[in-house]
Amino acid sequence: MNLDALIDILPKTELHLHIEGTLEPEMMLALATRNGIELPYASVAEVRAAYEFNNLQDFLDVYYQGMSVLIEERDFYDLTWAYLEKVHGQGVRHVEIFFDPQAHMERGVAFETALGGITSALETAHKEMGMSSKLIMCFLRHLPEEAAFEALKCACKHKEHIFGVGLDSSEAGRPPELFSRVFAEARAQGFVPVAHAGEEGPAAYVTTALDDLKVQRVDHGNRAFEDPALIARMVRDQTPLTMCPLSNLRLRGIESLDQHPIKKALQAGLLATVNSDDPSYFGGYVNDNYKQVAKAVGLDANEIVQLAKNSFVASFIPDDDKQKGLDAIDNCVNHAKV
Ligand code: HPA
Ligand code: ZN
């Protein structure tokens, strides 16, 4: 069996996915019309032409503008459902997805409007497709600590729907420790902490995400490789890393995909996973990330199977469900005679 076919059929999870980053240009234009929102784009081709990024901030400017079409609860439902349906066809059994409520509240869309649409789609996916999920609310690191506390206050009213807290948006110059107090309160309230770190920021930001925010998983973490002692620590602790190859390529964290550290991460014994981040903006969903990076860095079938297994181990599902995922992968591999 060729590697692309193997990637297509392997059971997997996706652990680093911003739901607002799944907004396809077609839906962006349709929702703009439905909600009477003006966009600077007249066609799908014009939207796609704007997806040329030199860095994270270039992308974020387009990303925040794109999500301005999300107004009603059904918009968030439609967005989330479209993503879930798509990845259901890619072997994805479980998702842990981010949302950015501050980016919606800032423009007058209520926390509950975003949350309601996203959670109903997640519930429908569980009922109709057997896909499980966890929702992680991200704090925007370009906004002040008080704004994060406001979002946390909202989240506390909906603990049954929000599993964890994360940290995203512009990283350079905004170290994790700026959010130590809000993360301490979030942990005290029972939310599981994760954070983007080492995407553009230095290895030191990964260290303080671990030490000060006490994150249980690191999103991206590419620049951790600049600190061998940090890598040794993450290998020892089996700290999960949610890596996103096409995102790193499109935001120019790497010059070409063959520079991606995923193979190095596996060889070092890190609990690394492959994810899509913002698939509509970065040119590929989760399986496209597996396929393109596998080809570029030369992953073999065993390494691809390892990545799929890591996606279950690195998830926040109970241990017996992790085992079911690992067994499903073994069954699939035996069946496919890899
Ligand atoms: N990095 C940081 N913040 C984000 C991203 C990302 O790739 N996507 C959406 N918010
Ligand atoms: Zn991300």
CSV table of C-alpha atoms in Angstrom, one decimal, residues 26-334:
chain,number,residue,atom,x,y,z
A,26,GLU,CA,-16.8,30.0,-0.3
A,27,MET,CA,-18.4,30.0,3.1
A,28,MET,CA,-16.8,33.4,4.0
A,29,LEU,CA,-18.5,35.0,1.0
A,30,ALA,CA,-21.8,33.2,1.5
A,31,LEU,CA,-22.0,34.3,5.2
A,32,ALA,CA,-21.0,37.9,4.3
A,33,THR,CA,-24.0,38.0,2.0
A,34,ARG,CA,-26.3,36.2,4.5
A,35,ASN,CA,-25.2,38.7,7.3
A,36,GLY,CA,-24.8,41.9,5.2
A,37,ILE,CA,-21.1,42.2,6.0
A,38,GLU,CA,-18.7,44.0,3.7
A,39,LEU,CA,-15.5,42.2,2.8
A,40,PRO,CA,-12.7,43.6,0.7
A,41,TYR,CA,-13.0,40.6,-1.6
A,42,ALA,CA,-15.5,40.2,-4.5
A,43,SER,CA,-14.7,36.5,-5.4
A,44,VAL,CA,-13.2,33.3,-4.1
A,45,ALA,CA,-10.2,34.0,-6.2
A,46,GLU,CA,-9.7,37.4,-4.6
A,47,VAL,CA,-10.0,35.8,-1.1
A,48,ARG,CA,-7.4,33.2,-2.0
A,49,ALA,CA,-5.1,35.8,-3.5
A,50,ALA,CA,-4.9,37.4,0.0
A,51,TYR,CA,-3.5,34.2,1.5
A,52,GLU,CA,0.1,35.2,0.9
A,53,PHE,CA,1.8,35.5,4.3
A,54,ASN,CA,5.3,36.5,5.4
A,55,ASN,CA,4.8,35.8,9.1
A,56,LEU,CA,2.2,35.0,11.7
A,57,GLN,CA,1.0,38.6,12.0
A,58,ASP,CA,0.2,38.8,8.3
A,59,PHE,CA,-1.9,35.7,8.6
A,60,LEU,CA,-3.7,36.9,11.8
A,61,ASP,CA,-4.7,40.2,10.1
A,62,VAL,CA,-6.5,38.2,7.4
A,63,TYR,CA,-7.8,35.6,9.8
A,64,TYR,CA,-9.5,38.2,12.1
A,65,GLN,CA,-11.0,40.0,9.1
A,66,GLY,CA,-12.3,36.7,7.7
A,67,MET,CA,-14.1,35.7,10.9
A,68,SER,CA,-16.0,39.0,10.9
A,69,VAL,CA,-18.7,37.2,8.8
A,70,LEU,CA,-19.5,34.9,11.8
A,71,ILE,CA,-22.4,36.6,13.5
A,72,GLU,CA,-25.2,34.2,14.3
A,73,GLU,CA,-25.2,30.9,16.2
A,74,ARG,CA,-26.0,29.0,13.0
A,75,ASP,CA,-22.9,30.5,11.3
A,76,PHE,CA,-20.7,28.9,14.0
A,77,TYR,CA,-22.7,25.7,13.6
A,78,ASP,CA,-22.3,25.6,9.8
A,79,LEU,CA,-18.5,26.4,10.1
A,80,THR,CA,-17.9,23.6,12.7
A,81,TRP,CA,-20.1,21.1,11.0
A,82,ALA,CA,-18.3,21.6,7.6
A,83,TYR,CA,-15.0,20.9,9.3
A,84,LEU,CA,-16.2,17.8,11.2
A,85,GLU,CA,-17.8,16.3,8.1
A,86,LYS,CA,-14.6,16.8,6.1
A,87,VAL,CA,-12.2,15.3,8.6
A,88,HIS,CA,-14.6,12.4,9.4
A,89,GLY,CA,-13.8,11.3,5.8
A,90,GLN,CA,-10.0,11.5,6.7
A,91,GLY,CA,-10.0,8.8,9.4
A,92,VAL,CA,-10.3,11.4,12.3
A,93,ARG,CA,-12.1,9.8,15.2
A,94,HIS,CA,-11.6,12.5,17.8
A,95,VAL,CA,-10.9,16.3,17.7
A,96,GLU,CA,-9.7,18.8,20.3
A,97,ILE,CA,-10.4,22.1,18.8
A,98,PHE,CA,-9.7,25.8,19.7
A,99,PHE,CA,-12.0,28.7,19.5
A,100,ASP,CA,-11.2,32.4,20.0
A,101,PRO,CA,-14.1,34.0,21.9
A,102,GLN,CA,-12.3,37.3,22.6
A,103,ALA,CA,-12.1,37.9,18.8
A,104,HIS,CA,-15.9,37.5,18.7
A,105,MET,CA,-16.8,39.4,21.8
A,106,GLU,CA,-14.6,42.3,20.7
A,107,ARG,CA,-16.9,42.8,17.7
A,108,GLY,CA,-20.1,42.4,19.6
A,109,VAL,CA,-20.8,38.7,19.2
A,110,ALA,CA,-21.7,37.1,22.5
A,111,PHE,CA,-19.6,34.3,24.0
A,112,GLU,CA,-22.7,32.1,24.1
A,113,THR,CA,-23.5,32.7,20.4
A,114,ALA,CA,-20.1,31.3,19.4
A,115,LEU,CA,-20.1,28.6,22.0
A,116,GLY,CA,-23.7,27.5,21.2
A,117,GLY,CA,-23.1,27.0,17.5
A,118,ILE,CA,-19.8,25.1,18.0
A,119,THR,CA,-21.0,22.8,20.7
A,120,SER,CA,-24.2,21.9,18.9
A,121,ALA,CA,-22.2,20.8,15.9
A,122,LEU,CA,-19.8,18.8,18.1
A,123,GLU,CA,-22.8,17.1,19.7
A,124,THR,CA,-24.4,16.3,16.3
A,125,ALA,CA,-21.0,14.9,15.1
A,126,HIS,CA,-21.0,12.6,18.2
A,127,LYS,CA,-24.5,11.4,17.6
A,128,GLU,CA,-24.4,11.0,13.8
A,129,MET,CA,-20.7,10.1,13.1
A,130,GLY,CA,-19.5,8.8,16.5
A,131,MET,CA,-16.8,11.5,16.6
A,132,SER,CA,-15.8,12.6,20.1
A,133,SER,CA,-14.4,16.0,20.9
A,134,LYS,CA,-13.1,18.5,23.4
A,135,LEU,CA,-13.2,22.2,23.2
A,136,ILE,CA,-10.4,24.5,24.2
A,137,MET,CA,-10.9,28.2,24.7
A,138,CYS,CA,-7.9,30.3,23.7
A,139,PHE,CA,-6.8,33.5,25.3
A,140,LEU,CA,-5.6,36.1,22.7
A,141,ARG,CA,-2.0,37.0,23.8
A,142,HIS,CA,-2.1,40.4,21.9
A,143,LEU,CA,-4.9,41.6,24.3
A,144,PRO,CA,-4.3,42.5,28.0
A,145,GLU,CA,-4.6,40.1,30.9
A,146,GLU,CA,-7.9,41.7,32.0
A,147,ALA,CA,-9.5,40.7,28.7
A,148,ALA,CA,-8.4,37.1,29.3
A,149,PHE,CA,-9.9,37.2,32.8
A,150,GLU,CA,-13.2,38.4,31.2
A,151,ALA,CA,-13.2,35.4,28.8
A,152,LEU,CA,-12.4,33.1,31.7
A,153,LYS,CA,-15.4,34.4,33.6
A,154,CYS,CA,-17.6,33.5,30.7
A,155,ALA,CA,-16.0,30.1,30.4
A,156,CYS,CA,-16.7,29.3,34.0
A,157,LYS,CA,-20.4,29.5,33.3
A,158,HIS,CA,-20.0,26.7,30.7
A,159,LYS,CA,-17.7,24.2,32.2
A,160,GLU,CA,-19.7,21.3,30.8
A,161,HIS,CA,-18.7,22.4,27.3
A,162,ILE,CA,-15.2,23.8,27.7
A,163,PHE,CA,-12.5,21.4,28.6
A,164,GLY,CA,-9.3,23.4,28.4
A,165,VAL,CA,-7.7,26.8,27.9
A,166,GLY,CA,-5.0,27.7,25.4
A,167,LEU,CA,-3.0,30.8,24.4
A,168,ASP,CA,-2.8,31.9,20.8
A,169,SER,CA,-2.4,35.0,18.5
A,170,SER,CA,0.8,37.1,18.1
A,171,GLU,CA,3.6,35.4,19.9
A,172,ALA,CA,6.7,37.6,19.4
A,173,GLY,CA,7.4,39.8,22.4
A,174,ARG,CA,4.5,38.2,24.4
A,175,PRO,CA,5.9,35.5,26.6
A,176,PRO,CA,3.6,33.0,28.3
A,177,GLU,CA,4.4,34.4,31.8
A,178,LEU,CA,2.3,37.5,31.0
A,179,PHE,CA,-0.7,35.2,31.5
A,180,SER,CA,0.5,33.3,34.5
A,181,ARG,CA,-2.3,34.6,36.8
A,182,VAL,CA,-5.1,33.9,34.4
A,183,PHE,CA,-3.8,30.4,33.8
A,184,ALA,CA,-3.5,29.8,37.5
A,185,GLU,CA,-7.1,30.8,37.9
A,186,ALA,CA,-8.1,28.7,34.9
A,187,ARG,CA,-6.4,25.6,36.4
A,188,ALA,CA,-8.0,26.2,39.8
A,189,GLN,CA,-11.3,26.3,38.0
A,190,GLY,CA,-10.6,22.8,36.5
A,191,PHE,CA,-9.6,23.8,32.9
A,192,VAL,CA,-6.7,21.8,31.4
A,193,PRO,CA,-4.0,24.2,30.2
A,194,VAL,CA,-2.2,24.2,26.8
A,195,ALA,CA,-0.4,27.0,24.9
A,196,HIS,CA,1.1,27.9,21.6
A,197,ALA,CA,4.8,28.3,22.3
A,198,GLY,CA,7.9,28.3,20.1
A,199,GLU,CA,6.0,28.9,16.9
A,200,GLU,CA,7.8,32.3,16.3
A,201,GLY,CA,8.9,32.9,19.9
A,202,PRO,CA,12.1,31.4,21.3
A,203,ALA,CA,12.7,28.2,23.2
A,204,ALA,CA,12.5,30.1,26.4
A,205,TYR,CA,8.8,30.6,25.8
A,206,VAL,CA,8.3,26.9,25.7
A,207,THR,CA,10.1,26.6,29.0
A,208,THR,CA,7.9,29.2,30.6
A,209,ALA,CA,4.7,27.8,29.1
A,210,LEU,CA,5.7,24.5,30.9
A,211,ASP,CA,7.0,26.1,34.2
A,212,ASP,CA,4.7,29.1,34.6
A,213,LEU,CA,1.5,28.1,32.8
A,214,LYS,CA,2.0,24.4,33.7
A,215,VAL,CA,0.7,23.4,30.2
A,216,GLN,CA,0.0,19.8,29.6
A,217,ARG,CA,0.7,20.1,25.9
A,218,VAL,CA,2.7,22.5,23.7
A,219,ASP,CA,1.2,23.8,20.5
A,220,HIS,CA,3.9,24.0,17.7
A,221,GLY,CA,7.0,24.0,19.8
A,222,ASN,CA,9.3,24.1,16.8
A,223,ARG,CA,11.9,26.4,18.4
A,224,ALA,CA,12.3,24.1,21.3
A,225,PHE,CA,15.0,22.4,19.2
A,226,GLU,CA,17.2,25.4,20.0
A,227,ASP,CA,17.5,24.2,23.5
A,228,PRO,CA,18.7,20.5,23.8
A,229,ALA,CA,18.1,20.4,27.6
A,230,LEU,CA,14.5,21.4,26.9
A,231,ILE,CA,14.1,18.7,24.3
A,232,ALA,CA,15.5,16.2,26.8
A,233,ARG,CA,13.0,17.3,29.4
A,234,MET,CA,10.1,17.0,26.9
A,235,VAL,CA,11.3,13.5,25.9
A,236,ARG,CA,11.6,12.5,29.6
A,237,ASP,CA,8.1,13.8,30.4
A,238,GLN,CA,6.5,12.8,27.1
A,239,THR,CA,5.1,16.3,26.8
A,240,PRO,CA,2.9,16.2,23.7
A,241,LEU,CA,3.7,18.5,20.8
A,242,THR,CA,1.1,19.5,18.3
A,243,MET,CA,3.0,20.3,15.1
A,244,CYS,CA,1.5,21.8,12.0
A,245,PRO,CA,3.8,21.5,9.0
A,246,LEU,CA,1.8,23.4,6.3
A,247,SER,CA,1.2,26.2,8.8
A,248,ASN,CA,4.9,26.5,9.5
A,249,LEU,CA,5.6,26.5,5.8
A,250,ARG,CA,3.0,29.2,4.9
A,251,LEU,CA,4.0,31.4,7.8
A,252,ARG,CA,7.6,31.0,6.9
A,253,GLY,CA,8.8,29.4,10.1
A,254,ILE,CA,10.6,27.1,7.7
A,255,GLU,CA,11.9,27.9,4.2
A,256,SER,CA,10.7,24.6,2.7
A,257,LEU,CA,8.8,21.6,4.0
A,258,ASP,CA,11.9,19.4,3.9
A,259,GLN,CA,13.2,21.6,6.8
A,260,HIS,CA,10.3,20.6,9.0
A,261,PRO,CA,11.5,19.0,12.4
A,262,ILE,CA,8.8,16.3,12.6
A,263,LYS,CA,11.2,13.5,11.7
A,264,LYS,CA,13.8,14.8,14.0
A,265,ALA,CA,11.1,15.0,16.7
A,266,LEU,CA,10.2,11.3,16.2
A,267,GLN,CA,13.8,10.3,16.2
A,268,ALA,CA,14.4,12.2,19.4
A,269,GLY,CA,11.6,10.3,21.1
A,270,LEU,CA,9.2,13.3,21.4
A,271,LEU,CA,5.5,12.7,21.5
A,272,ALA,CA,5.0,14.7,18.3
A,273,THR,CA,1.7,14.8,16.4
A,274,VAL,CA,0.6,16.2,13.0
A,275,ASN,CA,-2.2,18.7,12.7
A,276,SER,CA,-3.6,21.4,10.4
A,277,ASP,CA,-3.9,24.6,12.5
A,278,ASP,CA,-5.9,26.7,10.1
A,279,PRO,CA,-6.5,24.5,7.2
A,280,SER,CA,-8.5,26.9,5.0
A,281,TYR,CA,-5.7,29.4,5.2
A,282,PHE,CA,-2.7,27.1,5.0
A,283,GLY,CA,-3.7,24.9,2.0
A,284,GLY,CA,-4.5,21.6,3.6
A,285,TYR,CA,-6.5,19.6,6.2
A,286,VAL,CA,-4.9,17.0,8.5
A,287,ASN,CA,-4.2,14.3,5.9
A,288,ASP,CA,-2.7,16.8,3.5
A,289,ASN,CA,-0.3,17.8,6.3
A,290,TYR,CA,0.6,14.1,6.9
A,291,LYS,CA,1.1,13.4,3.2
A,292,GLN,CA,3.1,16.5,2.2
A,293,VAL,CA,5.4,16.4,5.2
A,294,ALA,CA,5.9,12.6,4.9
A,295,LYS,CA,7.0,13.1,1.3
A,296,ALA,CA,9.2,16.2,2.0
A,297,VAL,CA,11.1,14.7,5.0
A,298,GLY,CA,10.9,11.1,4.0
A,299,LEU,CA,8.7,9.4,6.6
A,300,ASP,CA,8.3,5.7,6.3
A,301,ALA,CA,5.1,3.7,7.0
A,302,ASN,CA,6.3,2.9,10.6
A,303,GLU,CA,6.8,6.6,11.3
A,304,ILE,CA,3.4,7.5,9.9
A,305,VAL,CA,1.7,4.8,12.0
A,306,GLN,CA,3.7,6.2,15.0
A,307,LEU,CA,2.3,9.7,14.4
A,308,ALA,CA,-1.3,8.4,14.2
A,309,LYS,CA,-0.7,6.5,17.5
A,310,ASN,CA,0.8,9.6,19.0
A,311,SER,CA,-2.3,11.5,18.1
A,312,PHE,CA,-4.3,9.3,20.5
A,313,VAL,CA,-1.7,9.1,23.2
A,314,ALA,CA,-1.3,12.9,23.2
A,315,SER,CA,-5.0,13.5,23.4
A,316,PHE,CA,-7.0,14.2,26.6
A,317,ILE,CA,-9.3,11.2,26.2
A,318,PRO,CA,-9.4,8.6,29.0
A,319,ASP,CA,-6.8,5.8,28.9
A,320,ASP,CA,-9.2,3.1,27.8
A,321,ASP,CA,-10.3,5.2,24.9
A,322,LYS,CA,-6.7,5.8,23.9
A,323,GLN,CA,-6.2,2.1,23.9
A,324,LYS,CA,-9.2,1.6,21.6
A,325,GLY,CA,-7.6,4.1,19.2
A,326,LEU,CA,-4.3,2.3,19.3
A,327,ASP,CA,-6.0,-1.1,18.8
A,328,ALA,CA,-8.0,0.4,15.8
A,329,ILE,CA,-4.7,1.5,14.3
A,330,ASP,CA,-3.2,-2.0,14.8
A,331,ASN,CA,-6.3,-3.5,13.1
A,332,CYS,CA,-6.1,-1.2,10.3
A,333,VAL,CA,-2.4,-1.8,9.7
A,334,ASN,CA,-2.9,-5.6,9.9
